[in-house]
Tab-separated table of C-alpha atoms and ligand atoms in Angstrom:
chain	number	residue	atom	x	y	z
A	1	UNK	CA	-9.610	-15.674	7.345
A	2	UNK	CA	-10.172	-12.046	7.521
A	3	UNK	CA	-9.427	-10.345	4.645
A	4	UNK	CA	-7.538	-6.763	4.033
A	5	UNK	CA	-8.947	-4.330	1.141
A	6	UNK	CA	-6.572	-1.920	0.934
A	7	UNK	CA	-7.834	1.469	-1.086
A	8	UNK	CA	-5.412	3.731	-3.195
A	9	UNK	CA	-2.031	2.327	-4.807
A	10	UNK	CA	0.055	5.816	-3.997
A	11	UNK	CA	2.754	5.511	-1.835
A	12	UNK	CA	0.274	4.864	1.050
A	13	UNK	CA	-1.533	2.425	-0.123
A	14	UNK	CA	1.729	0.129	-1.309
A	15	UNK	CA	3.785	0.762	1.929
A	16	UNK	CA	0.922	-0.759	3.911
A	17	UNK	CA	0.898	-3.757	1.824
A	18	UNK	CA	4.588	-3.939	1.608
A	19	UNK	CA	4.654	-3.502	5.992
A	20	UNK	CA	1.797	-5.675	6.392
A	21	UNK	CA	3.165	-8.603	4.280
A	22	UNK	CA	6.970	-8.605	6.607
A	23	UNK	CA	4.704	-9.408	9.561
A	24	UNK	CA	2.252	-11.457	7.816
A	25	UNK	CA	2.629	-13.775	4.514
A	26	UNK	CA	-0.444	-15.480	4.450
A	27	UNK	CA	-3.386	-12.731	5.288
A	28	UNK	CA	-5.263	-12.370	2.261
A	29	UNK	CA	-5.149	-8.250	0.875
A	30	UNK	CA	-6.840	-6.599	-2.285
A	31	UNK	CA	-5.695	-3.606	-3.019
A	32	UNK	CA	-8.485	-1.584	-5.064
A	33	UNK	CA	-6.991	1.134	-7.928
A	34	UNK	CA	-8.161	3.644	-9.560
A	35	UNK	CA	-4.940	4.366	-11.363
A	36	UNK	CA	-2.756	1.742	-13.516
A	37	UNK	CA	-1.241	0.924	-9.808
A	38	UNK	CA	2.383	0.891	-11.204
A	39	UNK	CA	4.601	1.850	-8.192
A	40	UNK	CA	6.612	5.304	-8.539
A	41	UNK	CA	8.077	7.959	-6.744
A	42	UNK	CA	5.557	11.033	-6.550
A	43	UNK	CA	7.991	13.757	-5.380
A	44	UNK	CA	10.032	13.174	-8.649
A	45	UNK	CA	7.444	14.450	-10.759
A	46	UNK	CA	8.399	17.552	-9.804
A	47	UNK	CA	12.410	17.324	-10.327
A	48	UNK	CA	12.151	14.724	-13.646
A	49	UNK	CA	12.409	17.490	-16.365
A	50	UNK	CA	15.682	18.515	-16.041
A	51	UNK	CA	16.457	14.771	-16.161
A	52	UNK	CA	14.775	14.360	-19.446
A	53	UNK	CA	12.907	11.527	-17.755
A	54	UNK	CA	10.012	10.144	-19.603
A	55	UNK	CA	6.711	9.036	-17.267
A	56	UNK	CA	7.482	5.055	-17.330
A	57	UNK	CA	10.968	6.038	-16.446
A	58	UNK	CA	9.528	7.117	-13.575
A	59	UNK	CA	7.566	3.537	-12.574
A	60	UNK	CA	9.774	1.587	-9.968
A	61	UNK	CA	7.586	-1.246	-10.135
A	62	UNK	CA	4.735	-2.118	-12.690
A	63	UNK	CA	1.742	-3.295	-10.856
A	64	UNK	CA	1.262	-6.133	-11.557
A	65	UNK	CA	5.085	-7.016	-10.537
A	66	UNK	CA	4.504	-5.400	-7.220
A	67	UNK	CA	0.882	-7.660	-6.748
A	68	UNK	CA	3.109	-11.084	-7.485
A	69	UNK	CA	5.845	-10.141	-5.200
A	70	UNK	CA	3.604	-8.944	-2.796
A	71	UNK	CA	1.043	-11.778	-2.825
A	72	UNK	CA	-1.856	-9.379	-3.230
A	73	UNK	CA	-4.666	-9.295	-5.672
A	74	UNK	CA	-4.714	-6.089	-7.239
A	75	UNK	CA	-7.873	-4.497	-8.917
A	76	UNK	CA	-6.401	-1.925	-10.811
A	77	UNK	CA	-8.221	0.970	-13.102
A	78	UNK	CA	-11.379	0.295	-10.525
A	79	UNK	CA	-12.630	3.279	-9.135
A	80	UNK	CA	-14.269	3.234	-5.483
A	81	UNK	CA	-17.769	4.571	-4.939
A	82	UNK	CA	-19.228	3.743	-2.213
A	83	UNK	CA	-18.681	1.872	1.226
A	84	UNK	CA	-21.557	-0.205	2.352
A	85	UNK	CA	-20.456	-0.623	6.072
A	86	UNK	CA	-23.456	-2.637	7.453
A	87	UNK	CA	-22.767	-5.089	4.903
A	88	UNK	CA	-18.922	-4.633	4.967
A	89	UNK	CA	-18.687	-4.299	1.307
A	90	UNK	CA	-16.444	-1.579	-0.759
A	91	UNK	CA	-18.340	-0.416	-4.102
A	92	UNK	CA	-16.808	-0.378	-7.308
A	93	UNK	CA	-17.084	0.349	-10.126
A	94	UNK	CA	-16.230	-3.072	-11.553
A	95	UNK	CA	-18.825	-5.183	-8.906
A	96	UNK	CA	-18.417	-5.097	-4.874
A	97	UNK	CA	-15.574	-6.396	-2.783
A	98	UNK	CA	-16.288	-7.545	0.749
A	99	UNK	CA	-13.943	-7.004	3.563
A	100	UNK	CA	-13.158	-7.447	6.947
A	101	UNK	CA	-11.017	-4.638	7.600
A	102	UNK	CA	-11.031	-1.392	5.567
A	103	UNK	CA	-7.991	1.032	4.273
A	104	UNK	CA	-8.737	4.180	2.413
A	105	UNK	CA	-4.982	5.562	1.170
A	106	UNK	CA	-6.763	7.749	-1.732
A	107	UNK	CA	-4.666	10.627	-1.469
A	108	UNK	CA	-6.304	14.532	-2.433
A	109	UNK	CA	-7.021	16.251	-5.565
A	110	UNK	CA	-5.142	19.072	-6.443
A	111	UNK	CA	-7.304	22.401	-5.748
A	112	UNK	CA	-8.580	24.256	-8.883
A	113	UNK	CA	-8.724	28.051	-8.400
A	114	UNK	CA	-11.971	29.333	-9.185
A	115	UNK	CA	-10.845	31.691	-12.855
A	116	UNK	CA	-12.971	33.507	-15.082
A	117	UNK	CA	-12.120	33.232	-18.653
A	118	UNK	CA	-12.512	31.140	-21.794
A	119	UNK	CA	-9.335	29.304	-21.215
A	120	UNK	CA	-9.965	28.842	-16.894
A	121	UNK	CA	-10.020	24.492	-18.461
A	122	UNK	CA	-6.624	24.741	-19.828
A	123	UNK	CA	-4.688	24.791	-16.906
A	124	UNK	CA	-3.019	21.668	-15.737
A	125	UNK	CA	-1.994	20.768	-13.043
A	126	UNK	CA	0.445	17.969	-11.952
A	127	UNK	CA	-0.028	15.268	-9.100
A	128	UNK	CA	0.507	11.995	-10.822
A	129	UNK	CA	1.917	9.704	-13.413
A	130	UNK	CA	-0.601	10.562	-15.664
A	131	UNK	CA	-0.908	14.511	-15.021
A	132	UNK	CA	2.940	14.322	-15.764
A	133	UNK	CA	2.492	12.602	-19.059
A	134	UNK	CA	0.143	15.424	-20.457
A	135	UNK	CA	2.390	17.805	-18.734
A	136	UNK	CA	5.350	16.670	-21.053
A	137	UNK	CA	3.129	16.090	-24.109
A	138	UNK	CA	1.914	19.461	-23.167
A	139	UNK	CA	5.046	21.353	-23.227
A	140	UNK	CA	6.628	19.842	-26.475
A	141	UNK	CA	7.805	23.172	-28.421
A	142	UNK	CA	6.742	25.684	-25.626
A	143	UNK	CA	9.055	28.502	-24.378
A	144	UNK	CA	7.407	30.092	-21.539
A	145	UNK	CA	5.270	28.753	-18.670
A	146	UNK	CA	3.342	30.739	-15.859
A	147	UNK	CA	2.827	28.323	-12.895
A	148	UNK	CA	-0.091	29.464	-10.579
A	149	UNK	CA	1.089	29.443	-6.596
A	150	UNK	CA	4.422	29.555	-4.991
A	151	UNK	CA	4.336	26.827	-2.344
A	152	UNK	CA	6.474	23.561	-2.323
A	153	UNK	CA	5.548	22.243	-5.836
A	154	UNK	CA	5.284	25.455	-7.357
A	155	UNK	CA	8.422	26.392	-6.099
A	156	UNK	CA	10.178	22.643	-7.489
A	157	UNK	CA	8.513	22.962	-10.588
A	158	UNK	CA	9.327	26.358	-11.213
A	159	UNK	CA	13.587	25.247	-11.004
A	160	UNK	CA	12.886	21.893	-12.697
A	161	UNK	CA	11.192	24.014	-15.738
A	162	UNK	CA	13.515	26.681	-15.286
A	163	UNK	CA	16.629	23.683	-15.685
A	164	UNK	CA	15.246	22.296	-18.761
A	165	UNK	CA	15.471	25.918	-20.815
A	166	UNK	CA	11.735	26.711	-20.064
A	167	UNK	CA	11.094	30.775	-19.086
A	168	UNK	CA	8.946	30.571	-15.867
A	169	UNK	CA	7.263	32.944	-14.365
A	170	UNK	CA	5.691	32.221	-10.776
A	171	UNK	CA	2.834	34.007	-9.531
A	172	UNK	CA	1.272	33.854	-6.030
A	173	UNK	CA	-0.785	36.770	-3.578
A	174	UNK	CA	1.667	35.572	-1.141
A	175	UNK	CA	4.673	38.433	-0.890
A	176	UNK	CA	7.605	35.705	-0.361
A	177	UNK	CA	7.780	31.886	-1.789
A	178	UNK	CA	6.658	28.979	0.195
A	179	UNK	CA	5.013	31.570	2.519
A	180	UNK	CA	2.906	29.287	4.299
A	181	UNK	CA	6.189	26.804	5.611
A	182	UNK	CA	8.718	29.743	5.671
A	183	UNK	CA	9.371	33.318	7.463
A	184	UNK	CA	9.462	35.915	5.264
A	185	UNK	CA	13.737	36.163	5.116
A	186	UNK	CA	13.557	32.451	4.552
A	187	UNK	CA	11.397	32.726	1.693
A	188	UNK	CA	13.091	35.302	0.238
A	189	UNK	CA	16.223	33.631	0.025
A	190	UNK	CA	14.642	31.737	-3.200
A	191	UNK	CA	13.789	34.875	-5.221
A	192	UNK	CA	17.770	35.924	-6.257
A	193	UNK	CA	19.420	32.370	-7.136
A	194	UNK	CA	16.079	31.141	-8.731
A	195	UNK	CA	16.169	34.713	-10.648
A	196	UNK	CA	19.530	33.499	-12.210
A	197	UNK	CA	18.275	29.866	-13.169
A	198	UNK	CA	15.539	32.588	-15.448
A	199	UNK	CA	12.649	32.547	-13.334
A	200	UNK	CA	10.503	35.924	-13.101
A	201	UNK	CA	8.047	36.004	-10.006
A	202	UNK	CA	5.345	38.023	-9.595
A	203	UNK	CA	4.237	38.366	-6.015
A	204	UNK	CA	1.518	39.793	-4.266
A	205	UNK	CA	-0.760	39.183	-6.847
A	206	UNK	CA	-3.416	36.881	-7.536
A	207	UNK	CA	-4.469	35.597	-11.222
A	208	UNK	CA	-8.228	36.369	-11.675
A	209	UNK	CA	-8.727	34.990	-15.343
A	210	UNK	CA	-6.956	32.496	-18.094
A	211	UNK	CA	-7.960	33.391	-21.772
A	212	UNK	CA	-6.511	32.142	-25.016
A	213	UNK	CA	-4.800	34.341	-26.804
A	214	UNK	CA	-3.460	33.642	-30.673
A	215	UNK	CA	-0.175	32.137	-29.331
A	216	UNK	CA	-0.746	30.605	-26.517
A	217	UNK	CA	-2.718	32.245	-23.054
A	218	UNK	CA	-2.988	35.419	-21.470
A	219	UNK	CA	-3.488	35.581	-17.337
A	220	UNK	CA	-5.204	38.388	-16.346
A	221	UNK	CA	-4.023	39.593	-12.302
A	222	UNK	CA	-6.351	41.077	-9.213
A	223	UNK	CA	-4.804	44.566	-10.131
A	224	UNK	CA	-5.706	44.494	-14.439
A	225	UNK	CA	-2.226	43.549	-15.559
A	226	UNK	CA	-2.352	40.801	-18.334
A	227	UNK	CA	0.942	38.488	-19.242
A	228	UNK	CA	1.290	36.255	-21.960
A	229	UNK	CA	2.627	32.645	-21.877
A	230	UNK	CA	2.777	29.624	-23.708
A	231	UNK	CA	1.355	27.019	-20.936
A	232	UNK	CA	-0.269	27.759	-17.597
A	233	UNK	CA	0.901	24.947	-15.067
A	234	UNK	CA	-1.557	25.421	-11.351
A	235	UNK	CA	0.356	24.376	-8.252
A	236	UNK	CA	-1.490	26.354	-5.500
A	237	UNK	CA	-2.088	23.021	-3.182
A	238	UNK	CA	-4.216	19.946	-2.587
A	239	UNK	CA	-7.435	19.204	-0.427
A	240	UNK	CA	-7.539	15.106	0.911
A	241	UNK	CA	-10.084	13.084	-0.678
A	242	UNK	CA	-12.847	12.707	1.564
A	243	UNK	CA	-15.833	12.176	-0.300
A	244	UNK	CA	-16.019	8.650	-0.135
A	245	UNK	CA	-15.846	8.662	3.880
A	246	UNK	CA	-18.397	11.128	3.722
A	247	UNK	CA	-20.777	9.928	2.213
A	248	UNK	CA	-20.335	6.652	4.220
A	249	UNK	CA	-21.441	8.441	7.251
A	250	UNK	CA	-17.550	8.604	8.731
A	251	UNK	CA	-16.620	12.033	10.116
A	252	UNK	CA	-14.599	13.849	8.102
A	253	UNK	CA	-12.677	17.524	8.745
A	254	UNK	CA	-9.958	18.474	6.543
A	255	UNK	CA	-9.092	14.888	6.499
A	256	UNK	CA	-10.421	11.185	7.069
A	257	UNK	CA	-10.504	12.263	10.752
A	258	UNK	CA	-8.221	9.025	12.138
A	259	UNK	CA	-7.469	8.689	16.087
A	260	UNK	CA	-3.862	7.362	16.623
A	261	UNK	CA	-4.588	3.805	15.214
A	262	UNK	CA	-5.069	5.511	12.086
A	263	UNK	CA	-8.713	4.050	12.745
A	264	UNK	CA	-12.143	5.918	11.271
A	265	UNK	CA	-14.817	6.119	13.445
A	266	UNK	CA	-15.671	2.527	12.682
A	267	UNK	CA	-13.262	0.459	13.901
A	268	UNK	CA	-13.008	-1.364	10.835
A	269	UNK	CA	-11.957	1.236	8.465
A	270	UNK	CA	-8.680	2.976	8.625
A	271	UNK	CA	-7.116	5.981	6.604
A	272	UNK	CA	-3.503	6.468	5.415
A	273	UNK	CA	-1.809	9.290	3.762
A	274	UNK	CA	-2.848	12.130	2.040
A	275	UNK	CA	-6.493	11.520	2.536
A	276	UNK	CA	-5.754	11.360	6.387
A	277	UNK	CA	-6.419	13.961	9.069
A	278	UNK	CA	-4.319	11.725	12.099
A	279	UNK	CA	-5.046	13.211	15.680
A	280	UNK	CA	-6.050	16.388	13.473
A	281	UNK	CA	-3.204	17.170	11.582
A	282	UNK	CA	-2.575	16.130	7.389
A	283	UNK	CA	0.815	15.249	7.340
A	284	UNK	CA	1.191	15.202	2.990
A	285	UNK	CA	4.863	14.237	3.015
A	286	UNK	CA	6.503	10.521	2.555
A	287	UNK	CA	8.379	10.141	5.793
A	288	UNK	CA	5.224	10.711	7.991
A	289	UNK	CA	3.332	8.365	5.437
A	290	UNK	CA	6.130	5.535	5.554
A	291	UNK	CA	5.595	6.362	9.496
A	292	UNK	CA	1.912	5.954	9.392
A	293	UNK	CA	2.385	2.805	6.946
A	294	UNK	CA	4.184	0.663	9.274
A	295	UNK	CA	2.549	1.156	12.196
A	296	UNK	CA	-1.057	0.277	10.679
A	297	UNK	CA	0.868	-2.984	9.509
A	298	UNK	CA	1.243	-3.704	12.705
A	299	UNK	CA	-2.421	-3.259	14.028
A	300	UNK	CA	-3.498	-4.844	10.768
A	301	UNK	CA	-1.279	-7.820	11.727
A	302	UNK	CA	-2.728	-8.408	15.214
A	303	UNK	CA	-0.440	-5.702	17.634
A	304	UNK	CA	-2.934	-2.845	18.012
A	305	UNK	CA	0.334	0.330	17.761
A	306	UNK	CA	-0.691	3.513	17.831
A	307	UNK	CA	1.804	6.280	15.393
A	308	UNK	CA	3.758	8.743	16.726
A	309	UNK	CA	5.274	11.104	14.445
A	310	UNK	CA	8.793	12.468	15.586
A	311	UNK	CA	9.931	15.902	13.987
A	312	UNK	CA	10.872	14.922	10.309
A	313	UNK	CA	12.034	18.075	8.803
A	314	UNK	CA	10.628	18.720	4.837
A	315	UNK	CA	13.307	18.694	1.948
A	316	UNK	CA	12.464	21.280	-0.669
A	317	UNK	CA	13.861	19.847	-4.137
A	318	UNK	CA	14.979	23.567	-5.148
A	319	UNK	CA	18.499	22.785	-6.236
A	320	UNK	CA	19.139	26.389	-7.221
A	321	UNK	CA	18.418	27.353	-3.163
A	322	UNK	CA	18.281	24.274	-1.424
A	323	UNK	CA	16.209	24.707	1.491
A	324	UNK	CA	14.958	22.171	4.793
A	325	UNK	CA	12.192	23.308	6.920
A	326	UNK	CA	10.443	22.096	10.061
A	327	UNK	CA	7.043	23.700	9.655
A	328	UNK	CA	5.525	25.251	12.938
A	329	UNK	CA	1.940	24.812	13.317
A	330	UNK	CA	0.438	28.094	11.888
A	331	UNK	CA	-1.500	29.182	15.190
A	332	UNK	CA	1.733	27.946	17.469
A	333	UNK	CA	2.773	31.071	19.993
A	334	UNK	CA	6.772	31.541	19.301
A	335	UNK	CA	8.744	33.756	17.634
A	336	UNK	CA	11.519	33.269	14.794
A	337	UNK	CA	14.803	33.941	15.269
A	338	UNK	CA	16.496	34.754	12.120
A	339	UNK	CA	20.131	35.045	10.650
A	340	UNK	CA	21.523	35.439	7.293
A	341	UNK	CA	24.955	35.643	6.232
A	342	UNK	CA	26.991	34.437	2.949
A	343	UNK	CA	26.037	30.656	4.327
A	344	UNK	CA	22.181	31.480	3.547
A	345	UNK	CA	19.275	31.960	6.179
A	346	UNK	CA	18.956	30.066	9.015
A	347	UNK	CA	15.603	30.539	10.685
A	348	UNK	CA	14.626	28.852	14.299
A	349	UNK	CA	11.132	28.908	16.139
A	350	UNK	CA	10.899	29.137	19.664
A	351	UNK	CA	8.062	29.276	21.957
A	352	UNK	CA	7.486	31.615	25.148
A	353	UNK	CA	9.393	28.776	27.404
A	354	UNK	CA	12.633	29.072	24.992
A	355	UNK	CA	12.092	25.278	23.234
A	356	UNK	CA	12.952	25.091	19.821
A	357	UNK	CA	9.900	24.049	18.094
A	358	UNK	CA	10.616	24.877	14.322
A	359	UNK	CA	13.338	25.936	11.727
A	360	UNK	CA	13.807	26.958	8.543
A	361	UNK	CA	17.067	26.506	6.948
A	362	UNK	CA	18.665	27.578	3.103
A	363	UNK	CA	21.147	27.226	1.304
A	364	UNK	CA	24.426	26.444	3.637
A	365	UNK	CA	22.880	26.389	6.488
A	366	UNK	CA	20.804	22.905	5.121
A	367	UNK	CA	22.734	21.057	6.534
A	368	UNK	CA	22.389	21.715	10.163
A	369	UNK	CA	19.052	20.220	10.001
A	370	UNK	CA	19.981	16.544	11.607
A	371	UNK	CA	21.467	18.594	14.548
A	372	UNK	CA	18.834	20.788	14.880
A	373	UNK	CA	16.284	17.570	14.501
A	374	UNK	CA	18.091	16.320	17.394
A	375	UNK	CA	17.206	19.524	19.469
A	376	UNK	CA	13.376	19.326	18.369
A	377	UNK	CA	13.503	15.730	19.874
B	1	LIG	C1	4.846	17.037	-7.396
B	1	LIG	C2	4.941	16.550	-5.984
B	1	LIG	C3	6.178	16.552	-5.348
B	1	LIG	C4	6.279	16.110	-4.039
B	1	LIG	N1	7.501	16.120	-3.428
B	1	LIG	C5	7.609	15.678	-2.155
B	1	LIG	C6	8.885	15.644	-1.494
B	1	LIG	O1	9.902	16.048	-2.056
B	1	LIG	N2	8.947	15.159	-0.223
B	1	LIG	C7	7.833	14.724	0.434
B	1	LIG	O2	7.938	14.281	1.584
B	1	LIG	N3	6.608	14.724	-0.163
B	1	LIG	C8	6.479	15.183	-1.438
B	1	LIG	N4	5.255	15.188	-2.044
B	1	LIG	C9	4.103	14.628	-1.306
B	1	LIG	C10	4.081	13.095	-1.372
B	1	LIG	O3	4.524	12.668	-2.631
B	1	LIG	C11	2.652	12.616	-1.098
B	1	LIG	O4	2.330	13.014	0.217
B	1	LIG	C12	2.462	11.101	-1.217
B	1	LIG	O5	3.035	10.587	-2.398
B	1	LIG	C13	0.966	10.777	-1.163
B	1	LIG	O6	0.761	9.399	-1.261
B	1	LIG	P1	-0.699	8.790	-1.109
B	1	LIG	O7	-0.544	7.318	-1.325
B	1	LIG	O8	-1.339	9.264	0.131
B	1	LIG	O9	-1.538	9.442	-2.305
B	1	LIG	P2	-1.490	9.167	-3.882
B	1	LIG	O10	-0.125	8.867	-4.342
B	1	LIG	O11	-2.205	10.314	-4.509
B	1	LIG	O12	-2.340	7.856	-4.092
B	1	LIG	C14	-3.732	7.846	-4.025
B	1	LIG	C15	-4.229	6.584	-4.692
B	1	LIG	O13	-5.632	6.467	-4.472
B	1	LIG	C16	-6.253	6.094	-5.681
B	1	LIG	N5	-7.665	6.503	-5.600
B	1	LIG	C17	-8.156	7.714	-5.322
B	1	LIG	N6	-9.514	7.680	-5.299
B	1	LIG	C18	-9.867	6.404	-5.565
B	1	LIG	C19	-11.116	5.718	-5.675
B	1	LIG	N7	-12.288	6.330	-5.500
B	1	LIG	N8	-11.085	4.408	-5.966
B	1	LIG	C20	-9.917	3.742	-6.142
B	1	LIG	N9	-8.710	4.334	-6.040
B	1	LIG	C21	-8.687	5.638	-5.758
B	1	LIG	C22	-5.434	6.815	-6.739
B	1	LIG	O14	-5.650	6.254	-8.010
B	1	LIG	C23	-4.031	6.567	-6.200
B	1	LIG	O15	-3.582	5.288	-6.559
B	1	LIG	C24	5.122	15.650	-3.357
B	1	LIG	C25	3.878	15.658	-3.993
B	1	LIG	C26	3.781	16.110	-5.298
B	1	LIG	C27	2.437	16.121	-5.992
């Protein structure tokens, strides 16, 4: 019978499984782990402080729970290095695994900015279990923390730090938070009630160089300012893992470059998630992913089904300035149409033909995101 292997236990890698086996009980899958492949919820590493919630609070399922329930055999803490395609065997570090279909759900790396100084090593960065282990070991007795880059996580670390009594200061060259996903008024709306939770931003500046100083670090910024802090925390984005596909010949853009079947260029090797590039977009977010999941169950089960992804509008876990966004493609033509009043901001796209084709939403005004979803349909 032809067998599954199944690449990455994130939340890729299990939702195919967990798909795959409602359609099919029998059809043998390994899934292949570099991690301890306990099952969690990624996005609440970012909104777990303020909780007080220790990492294996965090696991919904330990691994090997999820393998027996699942019927899989799991090959956990084995790292992936190589895909021999002629032969149909996946390389590991712990001995080769042959299969007859493929599945790389490996997920991306968290960028490191290229910094200049003595302590450039220092700064962590947070993007699983692990990473948020050393992150709480890491901040046991510290006051301050600088986090590098005001996107999505930097944003819902900076309130989750902020909640739990930490002094945060954000800094991005971006002049607004979450710049890249939200117009400038949008983006602003963050700055005042995440002021008040005691978060300082510095904007329009990049950091050029981490040093250690005698209590803690000191960031030095493009224009020669310096600022102390305790514990430098780097959330300025991630870049897929495609090194693997790579160097197994597969094409590879910003992504696993995937056609609609989530298939590679062979058609025996598929890519899910994070790692993905789907009919050239990365769609890093859990409802496309869960999307993406159960339709490659469905090829994998016998019904080739290609995805398609309907508008699913992000959540930004900023509690202190809630805010809902359906991002518009960065080179669409459109304008924004923006209005703020006591509610918050509400921000919608339109192209030159008058369609809605984006919005961006805070505060009050969150909640007008089904209807608006509706609209984008
Ligand atoms: C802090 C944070 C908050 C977030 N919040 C939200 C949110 O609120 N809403 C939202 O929609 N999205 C959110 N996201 C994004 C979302 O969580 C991710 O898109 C999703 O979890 C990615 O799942 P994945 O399975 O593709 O990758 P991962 O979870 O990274 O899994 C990758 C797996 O591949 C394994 N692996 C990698 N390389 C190898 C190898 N060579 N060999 C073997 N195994 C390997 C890893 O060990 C891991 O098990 C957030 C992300 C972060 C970091």
């Amino acid at each position: 019978m032809s067998s599954v292997v199944i690449v990455g236990s994130g939340l890729a890698g299990w939702t195919a499984v967990r798909e795959l086996r409602k359609l099919d009980k029998v059809l043998p899958v390994t899934l292949v782990t570099a991690d301890s492949g306990d099952f969690y919820s990624k996005p609440m590493l970012s909104n777990a402080l303020a909780q007080g919630k220790a990492p294996d609070q965090l696991v919904g399922t330990a691994a090997d729970a999820m393998a027996a329930q699942l019927g899989v055999r799991l090959l956990k803490e084995t790292r992936a290095s190589g895909i021999d395609r002629a032969r149909k065997a996946l390389l590991t570090d712990r001995g080769e695994v042959p299969y007859a279909r493929l599945v790389l759900a490996l997920g991306a790396d968290p960028i490191r900015l290229t910094l200049a100084g003595n302590a450039a090593d220092a700064v962590l960065s947070v993007n699983d279990l692990a990473d948020y282990a050393r992150l709480r070991a890491a901040l046991d007795g510290v006051r301050s923390v600088a986090i590098l880059g005001a996107g999505l996580i930097g944003c819902e670390f900076a309130n989750d730090l902020a909640a739990a009594d930490h002094a945060v200061t954000v800094l991005d060259p971006a002049a607004w938070p979450l710049a890249t996903l939200l117009p400038q008024a949008a983006g602003e709306a963050l700055i005042a009630p995440l002021e008040k939770l005691g978060v300082t931003w510095r904007l329009g500046q990049a950091v050029t160089q981490v040093d250690h100083s005698e209590s803690g670090y000191r960031l030095t910024l493009g224009n020669g300012e310096t600022l102390s802090t305790d514990l430098v925390l780097s959330a300025v984005g991630l870049r897929p893992r495609i090194a693997l596909a790579k160097d197994a010949g597969l094409a590879v853009n910003r992504g696993i470059v995937a056609d609609a079947f989530l298939r590679t260029g062979d058609q025996d090797i598929f890519a899910l998630g994070d790692c993905a590039e789907i009919e050239e977009q990365t769609r890093p977010y859990v409802l496309p992913i869960m999307r993406a999941a159960r339709t490659l169950a469905r090829t994998l089960a016998g019904t080739p089904t290609p995805v398609a992804f309907p508008p699913m509008p992000v959540v930004i876990k900023t509690p202190a300035c809630p805010v809902a966004v359906q991002p518009v493609a960065r080179d669409a033509q459109g304008r924004w149409e923006i209005a703020a009043d006591e509610r918050g901001v509400r921000g919608l796209f339109y192209d030159a033909d008058q369609r809605l084709k984006g919005f961006a939403l805070t505060q009050g005004h969150v909640d007008e995101r089904a209807a608006l979803t509706r609209q984008l349909a």
